[in-house]
């Protein structure tokens, strides 16, 4: 007896299964389309957010580069280290931006977001180093000007002394101011060396040190104010003195 | 004249002479001191009159010194502004917003 490959029941069952599957596919299609649309929107939102962040970091890095290149006074080795860190970050950020523009999946975008979070530490360290070195350079410039005024005041005191005027008190005051200025200079030099060593580090590990540096630079400003006030008093005294020209023209 | 009276008169004369001498000596000393002070004052006044401008051996003048103080004040103000910016950047960078979250 010839065996039937498909019995009627079997066939009916298969047809039922096929119909159910077709029904499932018909029902699922819009859901699938909706899921794809949501993913596309999510991808677009994420890429926009990441691109905005990269652009902000690039702008901040460019600003920091311009700042440090304008800074004068800090040692060239310190500024070179920071410039290298900033340029390396700029390169990384530019590559990230390029990758972002080519990203087609949410998974890739999320991976890039993770990379950006990991890159933040270096970005922040280099940028904070740049402003801190600008700050130190500005103080170094002030310290040099203080020394120039002290030198000029010393010259006037020498002239007054040569004219037999009593300058002992002035001389002692000026000596005190000079010591203060020298200590300010030593602190600034140490701060600059420290900043250079932190420029390529991780900000999460160095932020406390940077805060301490900012605190030290604040203290320096207090010392600078003090030196300025003392020097102002000395200059006022010199202004009220009458120093014989004969002594100066010898 | 009685000898006692004569002696008393002599004593009065001597005391008078000594007094006059003391007055002369003290007056002279006072005069000398006054002269000394006056001379010093005159010297100082002469020195003051002769200084229309003050210039040190290194060519520094009061004007140089005052200009130096003015420039210093400007630089200190600039330095304070830069420092304020530094503090702001450190504060800003210390709060990282994670883009992956």
mmCIF file of C-alpha atoms in Angstrom:
data_model
loop_
_atom_site.group_PDB
_atom_site.id
_atom_site.type_symbol
_atom_site.label_atom_id
_atom_site.label_comp_id
_atom_site.label_asym_id
_atom_site.label_seq_id
_atom_site.Cartn_x
_atom_site.Cartn_y
_atom_site.Cartn_z
ATOM 1 C CA UNK A 1 0.000 0.000 0.000
ATOM 2 C CA UNK A 2 1.311 3.338 -1.008
ATOM 3 C CA UNK A 3 1.915 5.530 2.005
ATOM 4 C CA UNK A 4 0.637 9.091 1.738
ATOM 5 C CA UNK A 5 3.310 11.604 2.507
ATOM 6 C CA UNK A 6 0.873 14.152 3.770
ATOM 7 C CA UNK A 7 -2.203 13.104 5.481
ATOM 8 C CA UNK A 8 -5.130 15.515 5.355
ATOM 9 C CA UNK A 9 -4.757 16.248 9.039
ATOM 10 C CA UNK A 10 -1.062 16.785 8.684
ATOM 11 C CA UNK A 11 -1.577 19.151 5.802
ATOM 12 C CA UNK A 12 -4.202 21.085 7.678
ATOM 13 C CA UNK A 13 -1.898 21.413 10.619
ATOM 14 C CA UNK A 14 0.921 22.715 8.443
ATOM 15 C CA UNK A 15 -1.349 25.208 6.809
ATOM 16 C CA UNK A 16 -2.520 26.371 10.214
ATOM 17 C CA UNK A 17 1.033 26.837 11.394
ATOM 18 C CA UNK A 18 1.888 28.740 8.236
ATOM 19 C CA UNK A 19 -1.083 30.995 8.721
ATOM 20 C CA UNK A 20 -0.182 31.652 12.336
ATOM 21 C CA UNK A 21 3.391 32.486 11.361
ATOM 22 C CA UNK A 22 2.174 34.809 8.626
ATOM 23 C CA UNK A 23 -0.115 36.449 11.115
ATOM 24 C CA UNK A 24 2.724 36.876 13.568
ATOM 25 C CA UNK A 25 4.898 38.424 10.856
ATOM 26 C CA UNK A 26 2.108 40.736 9.815
ATOM 27 C CA UNK A 27 1.583 41.842 13.416
ATOM 28 C CA UNK A 28 5.339 42.145 14.118
ATOM 29 C CA UNK A 29 6.224 44.193 11.050
ATOM 30 C CA UNK A 30 4.989 47.545 12.360
ATOM 31 C CA UNK A 31 6.531 46.815 15.770
ATOM 32 C CA UNK A 32 9.847 46.073 14.076
ATOM 33 C CA UNK A 33 9.572 49.220 12.018
ATOM 34 C CA UNK A 34 8.726 51.201 15.121
ATOM 35 C CA UNK A 35 11.705 49.730 17.016
ATOM 36 C CA UNK A 36 14.011 50.630 14.141
ATOM 37 C CA UNK A 37 12.641 54.164 14.074
ATOM 38 C CA UNK A 38 13.136 54.538 17.840
ATOM 39 C CA UNK A 39 16.709 53.246 17.556
ATOM 40 C CA UNK A 40 17.417 55.676 14.729
ATOM 41 C CA UNK A 41 16.067 58.568 16.777
ATOM 42 C CA UNK A 42 18.060 57.453 19.807
ATOM 43 C CA UNK A 43 21.197 57.189 17.672
ATOM 44 C CA UNK A 44 20.634 60.632 16.219
ATOM 45 C CA UNK A 45 20.055 62.136 19.682
ATOM 46 C CA UNK A 46 23.174 60.493 21.059
ATOM 47 C CA UNK A 47 25.366 61.479 18.118
ATOM 48 C CA UNK A 48 24.114 65.060 18.402
ATOM 49 C CA UNK A 49 24.854 65.098 22.142
ATOM 50 C CA UNK A 50 28.335 63.595 21.682
ATOM 51 C CA UNK A 51 29.177 65.895 18.783
ATOM 52 C CA UNK A 52 28.182 68.911 20.880
ATOM 53 C CA UNK A 53 30.415 67.687 23.710
ATOM 54 C CA UNK A 54 33.346 67.064 21.350
ATOM 55 C CA UNK A 55 32.908 70.523 19.812
ATOM 56 C CA UNK A 56 32.901 72.129 23.259
ATOM 57 C CA UNK A 57 36.037 70.249 24.258
ATOM 58 C CA UNK A 58 37.755 71.179 20.994
ATOM 59 C CA UNK A 59 36.838 74.856 21.493
ATOM 60 C CA UNK A 60 38.117 74.776 25.085
ATOM 61 C CA UNK A 61 41.327 73.049 23.966
ATOM 62 C CA UNK A 62 41.900 75.635 21.213
ATOM 63 C CA UNK A 63 41.315 78.416 23.724
ATOM 64 C CA UNK A 64 43.779 76.803 26.142
ATOM 65 C CA UNK A 65 46.369 76.469 23.366
ATOM 66 C CA UNK A 66 45.968 80.140 22.459
ATOM 67 C CA UNK A 67 46.198 81.071 26.143
ATOM 68 C CA UNK A 68 49.372 79.171 26.817
ATOM 69 C CA UNK A 69 51.051 80.368 23.646
ATOM 70 C CA UNK A 70 50.371 83.947 24.761
ATOM 71 C CA UNK A 71 51.664 83.313 28.275
ATOM 72 C CA UNK A 72 55.070 84.690 28.996
ATOM 73 C CA UNK A 73 57.211 84.114 32.007
ATOM 74 C CA UNK A 74 56.654 80.423 32.637
ATOM 75 C CA UNK A 75 59.579 78.188 31.761
ATOM 76 C CA UNK A 76 59.501 77.042 28.157
ATOM 77 C CA UNK A 77 59.835 73.377 29.181
ATOM 78 C CA UNK A 78 56.655 73.621 31.263
ATOM 79 C CA UNK A 79 54.687 75.282 28.479
ATOM 80 C CA UNK A 80 56.014 72.762 25.933
ATOM 81 C CA UNK A 81 54.760 69.834 28.037
ATOM 82 C CA UNK A 82 51.314 71.395 28.343
ATOM 83 C CA UNK A 83 51.149 72.305 24.650
ATOM 84 C CA UNK A 84 51.996 68.690 23.749
ATOM 85 C CA UNK A 85 49.225 67.397 26.022
ATOM 86 C CA UNK A 86 46.718 69.836 24.574
ATOM 87 C CA UNK A 87 47.662 68.950 21.005
ATOM 88 C CA UNK A 88 47.422 65.210 21.747
ATOM 89 C CA UNK A 89 43.948 65.777 23.184
ATOM 90 C CA UNK A 90 42.947 67.828 20.176
ATOM 91 C CA UNK A 91 44.019 64.963 17.908
ATOM 92 C CA UNK A 92 42.007 62.442 19.962
ATOM 93 C CA UNK A 93 38.947 64.666 19.961
ATOM 94 C CA UNK A 94 39.171 65.258 16.209
ATOM 95 C CA UNK A 95 39.344 61.483 15.620
ATOM 96 C CA UNK A 96 36.360 60.959 17.931
ATOM 97 C CA UNK A 97 34.402 63.543 15.996
ATOM 98 C CA UNK A 98 35.271 61.823 12.721
ATOM 99 C CA UNK A 99 34.167 58.448 14.095
ATOM 100 C CA UNK A 100 30.944 59.985 15.367
ATOM 101 C CA UNK A 101 30.082 61.277 11.919
ATOM 102 C CA UNK A 102 30.425 57.722 10.547
ATOM 103 C CA UNK A 103 28.525 55.960 13.342
ATOM 104 C CA UNK A 104 25.467 54.056 12.137
ATOM 105 C CA UNK A 105 24.527 51.994 15.164
ATOM 106 C CA UNK A 106 23.541 52.872 18.677
ATOM 107 C CA UNK A 107 26.004 50.329 20.018
ATOM 108 C CA UNK A 108 28.904 52.087 18.255
ATOM 109 C CA UNK A 109 27.709 55.451 19.508
ATOM 110 C CA UNK A 110 27.580 54.126 23.060
ATOM 111 C CA UNK A 111 31.116 52.807 22.655
ATOM 112 C CA UNK A 112 32.296 56.247 21.522
ATOM 113 C CA UNK A 113 30.495 57.843 24.463
ATOM 114 C CA UNK A 114 32.429 55.550 26.787
ATOM 115 C CA UNK A 115 35.695 56.540 25.061
ATOM 116 C CA UNK A 116 34.804 60.206 25.525
ATOM 117 C CA UNK A 117 34.183 59.713 29.219
ATOM 118 C CA UNK A 118 37.527 57.939 29.526
ATOM 119 C CA UNK A 119 39.252 60.751 27.608
ATOM 120 C CA UNK A 120 37.819 63.433 29.904
ATOM 121 C CA UNK A 121 40.549 63.081 32.529
ATOM 122 C CA UNK A 122 43.332 63.928 30.088
ATOM 123 C CA UNK A 123 41.310 66.722 28.508
ATOM 124 C CA UNK A 124 40.620 68.300 31.910
ATOM 125 C CA UNK A 125 44.210 67.914 33.158
ATOM 126 C CA UNK A 126 45.696 69.612 30.117
ATOM 127 C CA UNK A 127 43.155 72.435 30.105
ATOM 128 C CA UNK A 128 43.425 73.133 33.826
ATOM 129 C CA UNK A 129 47.232 73.032 33.493
ATOM 130 C CA UNK A 130 47.019 75.671 30.773
ATOM 131 C CA UNK A 131 45.005 78.133 32.872
ATOM 132 C CA UNK A 132 47.108 77.401 35.953
ATOM 133 C CA UNK A 133 50.328 78.082 34.023
ATOM 134 C CA UNK A 134 48.822 81.316 32.678
ATOM 135 C CA UNK A 135 47.974 82.275 36.260
ATOM 136 C CA UNK A 136 51.505 81.441 37.437
ATOM 137 C CA UNK A 137 53.036 83.330 34.520
ATOM 138 C CA UNK A 138 50.994 86.414 35.359
ATOM 139 C CA UNK A 139 52.230 86.226 38.955
ATOM 140 C CA UNK A 140 55.786 85.686 37.755
ATOM 141 C CA UNK A 141 55.456 88.844 35.665
ATOM 142 C CA UNK A 142 54.230 90.763 38.725
ATOM 143 C CA UNK A 143 57.107 89.353 40.767
ATOM 144 C CA UNK A 144 59.595 90.639 38.163
ATOM 145 C CA UNK A 145 57.985 94.079 38.262
ATOM 146 C CA UNK A 146 58.186 94.093 42.046
ATOM 147 C CA UNK A 147 61.908 93.337 41.773
ATOM 148 C CA UNK A 148 62.375 96.165 39.280
ATOM 149 C CA UNK A 149 60.685 98.668 41.617
ATOM 150 C CA UNK A 150 62.784 97.373 44.526
ATOM 151 C CA UNK A 151 65.928 97.829 42.430
ATOM 152 C CA UNK A 152 64.901 101.388 41.518
ATOM 153 C CA UNK A 153 64.054 102.167 45.138
ATOM 154 C CA UNK A 154 67.443 100.771 46.195
ATOM 155 C CA UNK A 155 69.143 103.051 43.706
ATOM 156 C CA UNK A 156 67.336 106.069 45.166
ATOM 157 C CA UNK A 157 68.170 105.010 48.719
ATOM 158 C CA UNK A 158 71.836 104.633 47.778
ATOM 159 C CA UNK A 159 71.789 108.147 46.376
ATOM 160 C CA UNK A 160 70.130 109.510 49.515
ATOM 161 C CA UNK A 161 72.645 107.646 51.657
ATOM 162 C CA UNK A 162 75.487 109.164 49.672
ATOM 163 C CA UNK A 163 73.980 112.571 50.451
ATOM 164 C CA UNK A 164 74.359 111.819 54.192
ATOM 165 C CA UNK A 165 70.659 111.247 54.704
ATOM 166 C CA UNK A 166 69.499 108.733 57.261
ATOM 167 C CA UNK A 167 68.227 105.794 55.210
ATOM 168 C CA UNK A 168 68.736 102.980 57.712
ATOM 169 C CA UNK A 169 65.021 102.418 58.337
ATOM 170 C CA UNK A 170 64.189 102.580 54.630
ATOM 171 C CA UNK A 171 66.973 100.146 53.839
ATOM 172 C CA UNK A 172 65.708 97.648 56.419
ATOM 173 C CA UNK A 173 62.148 97.911 55.116
ATOM 174 C CA UNK A 174 63.309 97.395 51.545
ATOM 175 C CA UNK A 175 65.340 94.376 52.589
ATOM 176 C CA UNK A 176 62.205 92.853 54.130
ATOM 177 C CA UNK A 177 60.195 93.481 50.963
ATOM 178 C CA UNK A 178 62.925 91.944 48.831
ATOM 179 C CA UNK A 179 62.919 88.787 50.964
ATOM 180 C CA UNK A 180 59.156 88.523 50.559
ATOM 181 C CA UNK A 181 59.450 88.947 46.785
ATOM 182 C CA UNK A 182 62.177 86.287 46.603
ATOM 183 C CA UNK A 183 59.967 83.827 48.491
ATOM 184 C CA UNK A 184 57.046 84.575 46.146
ATOM 185 C CA UNK A 185 59.341 83.851 43.194
ATOM 186 C CA UNK A 186 60.496 80.544 44.684
ATOM 187 C CA UNK A 187 56.894 79.432 45.269
ATOM 188 C CA UNK A 188 55.873 80.339 41.700
ATOM 189 C CA UNK A 189 58.823 78.379 40.272
ATOM 190 C CA UNK A 190 57.826 75.315 42.324
ATOM 191 C CA UNK A 191 54.176 75.663 41.265
ATOM 192 C CA UNK A 192 55.141 75.858 37.572
ATOM 193 C CA UNK A 193 57.234 72.683 37.849
ATOM 194 C CA UNK A 194 54.348 70.921 39.594
ATOM 195 C CA UNK A 195 51.800 71.997 36.960
ATOM 196 C CA UNK A 196 54.058 70.690 34.178
ATOM 197 C CA UNK A 197 54.242 67.301 35.906
ATOM 198 C CA UNK A 198 50.433 67.100 36.148
ATOM 199 C CA UNK A 199 49.598 68.218 32.609
ATOM 200 C CA UNK A 200 49.340 64.745 31.113
ATOM 201 C CA UNK A 201 47.915 63.040 34.197
ATOM 202 C CA UNK A 202 44.389 61.968 35.061
ATOM 203 C CA UNK A 203 42.309 64.810 36.409
ATOM 204 C CA UNK A 204 40.322 62.521 38.698
ATOM 205 C CA UNK A 205 43.604 61.810 40.503
ATOM 206 C CA UNK A 206 45.077 65.307 40.315
ATOM 207 C CA UNK A 207 42.093 67.595 40.849
ATOM 208 C CA UNK A 208 42.882 67.873 44.580
ATOM 209 C CA UNK A 209 46.443 68.946 43.755
ATOM 210 C CA UNK A 210 45.176 71.501 41.230
ATOM 211 C CA UNK A 211 42.839 72.902 43.896
ATOM 212 C CA UNK A 212 45.817 73.146 46.269
ATOM 213 C CA UNK A 213 47.792 74.946 43.538
ATOM 214 C CA UNK A 214 44.934 77.429 43.100
ATOM 215 C CA UNK A 215 44.941 77.942 46.872
ATOM 216 C CA UNK A 216 48.683 78.587 46.837
ATOM 217 C CA UNK A 217 48.327 81.077 43.979
ATOM 218 C CA UNK A 218 45.600 82.853 46.003
ATOM 219 C CA UNK A 219 48.014 83.045 48.920
ATOM 220 C CA UNK A 220 50.668 84.420 46.573
ATOM 221 C CA UNK A 221 48.301 87.236 45.624
ATOM 222 C CA UNK A 222 47.951 88.116 49.305
ATOM 223 C CA UNK A 223 51.769 88.198 49.606
ATOM 224 C CA UNK A 224 51.986 90.281 46.420
ATOM 225 C CA UNK A 225 49.481 92.766 47.884
ATOM 226 C CA UNK A 226 51.555 92.918 51.036
ATOM 227 C CA UNK A 227 54.774 93.539 49.081
ATOM 228 C CA UNK A 228 53.034 96.205 46.995
ATOM 229 C CA UNK A 229 51.779 98.008 50.114
ATOM 230 C CA UNK A 230 55.184 97.934 51.812
ATOM 231 C CA UNK A 231 56.880 99.093 48.644
ATOM 232 C CA UNK A 232 54.277 101.862 48.298
ATOM 233 C CA UNK A 233 55.214 103.114 51.758
ATOM 234 C CA UNK A 234 58.917 103.095 50.852
ATOM 235 C CA UNK A 235 58.271 104.927 47.583
ATOM 236 C CA UNK A 236 56.133 107.522 49.413
ATOM 237 C CA UNK A 237 59.018 108.146 51.828
ATOM 238 C CA UNK A 238 61.442 108.487 48.933
ATOM 239 C CA UNK A 239 59.030 110.893 47.236
ATOM 240 C CA UNK A 240 59.076 113.062 50.377
ATOM 241 C CA UNK A 241 62.873 113.039 50.577
ATOM 242 C CA UNK A 242 64.987 115.673 48.966
ATOM 243 C CA UNK A 243 68.097 114.081 47.620
ATOM 244 C CA UNK A 244 70.954 116.313 46.613
ATOM 245 C CA UNK A 245 71.684 116.127 42.939
ATOM 246 C CA UNK A 246 75.373 116.578 43.560
ATOM 247 C CA UNK A 247 75.512 113.117 45.041
ATOM 248 C CA UNK A 248 73.763 111.675 42.028
ATOM 249 C CA UNK A 249 75.775 113.492 39.461
ATOM 250 C CA UNK A 250 79.130 112.392 40.754
ATOM 251 C CA UNK B 1 85.645 150.774 105.766
ATOM 252 C CA UNK B 2 85.510 147.933 108.234
ATOM 253 C CA UNK B 3 87.573 144.901 107.144
ATOM 254 C CA UNK B 4 84.546 142.609 107.495
ATOM 255 C CA UNK B 5 82.489 144.845 105.236
ATOM 256 C CA UNK B 6 85.335 144.971 102.715
ATOM 257 C CA UNK B 7 85.506 141.136 102.589
ATOM 258 C CA UNK B 8 81.759 140.858 102.116
ATOM 259 C CA UNK B 9 81.930 143.378 99.278
ATOM 260 C CA UNK B 10 84.735 141.393 97.638
ATOM 261 C CA UNK B 11 82.700 138.212 97.922
ATOM 262 C CA UNK B 12 79.721 139.903 96.280
ATOM 263 C CA UNK B 13 81.945 141.111 93.468
ATOM 264 C CA UNK B 14 83.462 137.646 92.954
ATOM 265 C CA UNK B 15 80.050 135.989 92.969
ATOM 266 C CA UNK B 16 78.803 138.602 90.523
ATOM 267 C CA UNK B 17 81.775 138.036 88.254
ATOM 268 C CA UNK B 18 81.318 134.284 88.425
ATOM 269 C CA UNK B 19 77.604 134.707 87.665
ATOM 270 C CA UNK B 20 78.330 136.947 84.714
ATOM 271 C CA UNK B 21 80.942 134.480 83.480
ATOM 272 C CA UNK B 22 78.473 131.601 83.848
ATOM 273 C CA UNK B 23 75.812 133.523 81.941
ATOM 274 C CA UNK B 24 78.324 134.330 79.213
ATOM 275 C CA UNK B 25 79.501 130.716 78.995
ATOM 276 C CA UNK B 26 75.971 129.288 78.983
ATOM 277 C CA UNK B 27 74.785 131.942 76.566
ATOM 278 C CA UNK B 28 77.742 131.227 74.309
ATOM 279 C CA UNK B 29 77.049 127.534 74.418
ATOM 280 C CA UNK B 30 73.385 128.121 73.646
ATOM 281 C CA UNK B 31 74.365 130.423 70.834
ATOM 282 C CA UNK B 32 76.779 127.845 69.471
ATOM 283 C CA UNK B 33 74.057 125.194 69.537
ATOM 284 C CA UNK B 34 71.637 127.552 67.840
ATOM 285 C CA UNK B 35 74.219 128.398 65.221
ATOM 286 C CA UNK B 36 74.871 124.707 64.605
ATOM 287 C CA UNK B 37 71.184 123.934 64.200
ATOM 288 C CA UNK B 38 70.693 126.976 62.022
ATOM 289 C CA UNK B 39 73.611 125.987 59.800
ATOM 290 C CA UNK B 40 72.270 122.472 59.425
ATOM 291 C CA UNK B 41 68.836 123.794 58.578
ATOM 292 C CA UNK B 42 70.335 126.167 56.034
ATOM 293 C CA UNK B 43 72.319 123.320 54.487
ATOM 294 C CA UNK B 44 69.211 121.175 54.293
ATOM 295 C CA UNK B 45 67.193 124.037 52.818
ATOM 296 C CA UNK B 46 69.939 124.687 50.293
ATOM 297 C CA UNK B 47 69.952 121.023 49.390
ATOM 298 C CA UNK B 48 66.189 121.062 48.965
ATOM 299 C CA UNK B 49 66.304 124.157 46.792
ATOM 300 C CA UNK B 50 68.924 122.601 44.566
ATOM 301 C CA UNK B 51 66.818 119.507 43.830
ATOM 302 C CA UNK B 52 64.374 120.431 41.129
ATOM 303 C CA UNK B 53 64.421 116.749 40.188
ATOM 304 C CA UNK B 54 66.002 113.750 41.812
ATOM 305 C CA UNK B 55 68.078 111.324 39.889
ATOM 306 C CA UNK B 56 70.021 108.388 41.243
ATOM 307 C CA UNK B 57 73.379 107.110 40.074
ATOM 308 C CA UNK B 58 71.578 104.586 37.877
ATOM 309 C CA UNK B 59 69.390 107.196 36.238
ATOM 310 C CA UNK B 60 66.345 106.358 38.333
ATOM 311 C CA UNK B 61 64.049 109.274 39.095
ATOM 312 C CA UNK B 62 61.019 109.644 41.338
ATOM 313 C CA UNK B 63 58.973 109.587 38.152
ATOM 314 C CA UNK B 64 60.517 106.225 37.165
ATOM 315 C CA UNK B 65 59.724 104.875 40.594
ATOM 316 C CA UNK B 66 56.116 106.119 40.569
ATOM 317 C CA UNK B 67 55.564 104.818 37.033
ATOM 318 C CA UNK B 68 56.907 101.455 38.176
ATOM 319 C CA UNK B 69 54.360 101.420 41.008
ATOM 320 C CA UNK B 70 51.517 102.291 38.617
ATOM 321 C CA UNK B 71 52.518 99.553 36.156
ATOM 322 C CA UNK B 72 52.770 97.146 39.065
ATOM 323 C CA UNK B 73 49.239 97.988 40.241
ATOM 324 C CA UNK B 74 47.890 97.322 36.709
ATOM 325 C CA UNK B 75 49.697 93.977 36.480
ATOM 326 C CA UNK B 76 48.424 92.924 39.899
ATOM 327 C CA UNK B 77 44.842 93.661 38.836
ATOM 328 C CA UNK B 78 45.356 91.588 35.656
ATOM 329 C CA UNK B 79 46.880 88.784 37.686
ATOM 330 C CA UNK B 80 43.858 88.740 40.009
ATOM 331 C CA UNK B 81 41.503 88.500 37.028
ATOM 332 C CA UNK B 82 43.511 85.584 35.591
ATOM 333 C CA UNK B 83 43.428 83.851 38.953
ATOM 334 C CA UNK B 84 39.642 84.206 39.172
ATOM 335 C CA UNK B 85 39.434 82.521 35.752
ATOM 336 C CA UNK B 86 41.704 79.689 36.945
ATOM 337 C CA UNK B 87 39.494 79.023 39.956
ATOM 338 C CA UNK B 88 36.384 79.011 37.744
ATOM 339 C CA UNK B 89 37.918 76.546 35.249
ATOM 340 C CA UNK B 90 39.071 74.173 38.015
ATOM 341 C CA UNK B 91 35.605 74.268 39.585
ATOM 342 C CA UNK B 92 33.931 73.701 36.220
ATOM 343 C CA UNK B 93 36.219 70.828 35.199
ATOM 344 C CA UNK B 94 35.825 69.144 38.576
ATOM 345 C CA UNK B 95 32.204 68.276 37.814
ATOM 346 C CA UNK B 96 32.325 65.909 34.858
ATOM 347 C CA UNK B 97 29.035 65.106 33.142
ATOM 348 C CA UNK B 98 29.294 61.517 31.859
ATOM 349 C CA UNK B 99 28.081 61.449 28.256
ATOM 350 C CA UNK B 100 27.704 57.684 28.279
ATOM 351 C CA UNK B 101 25.014 57.790 30.951
#
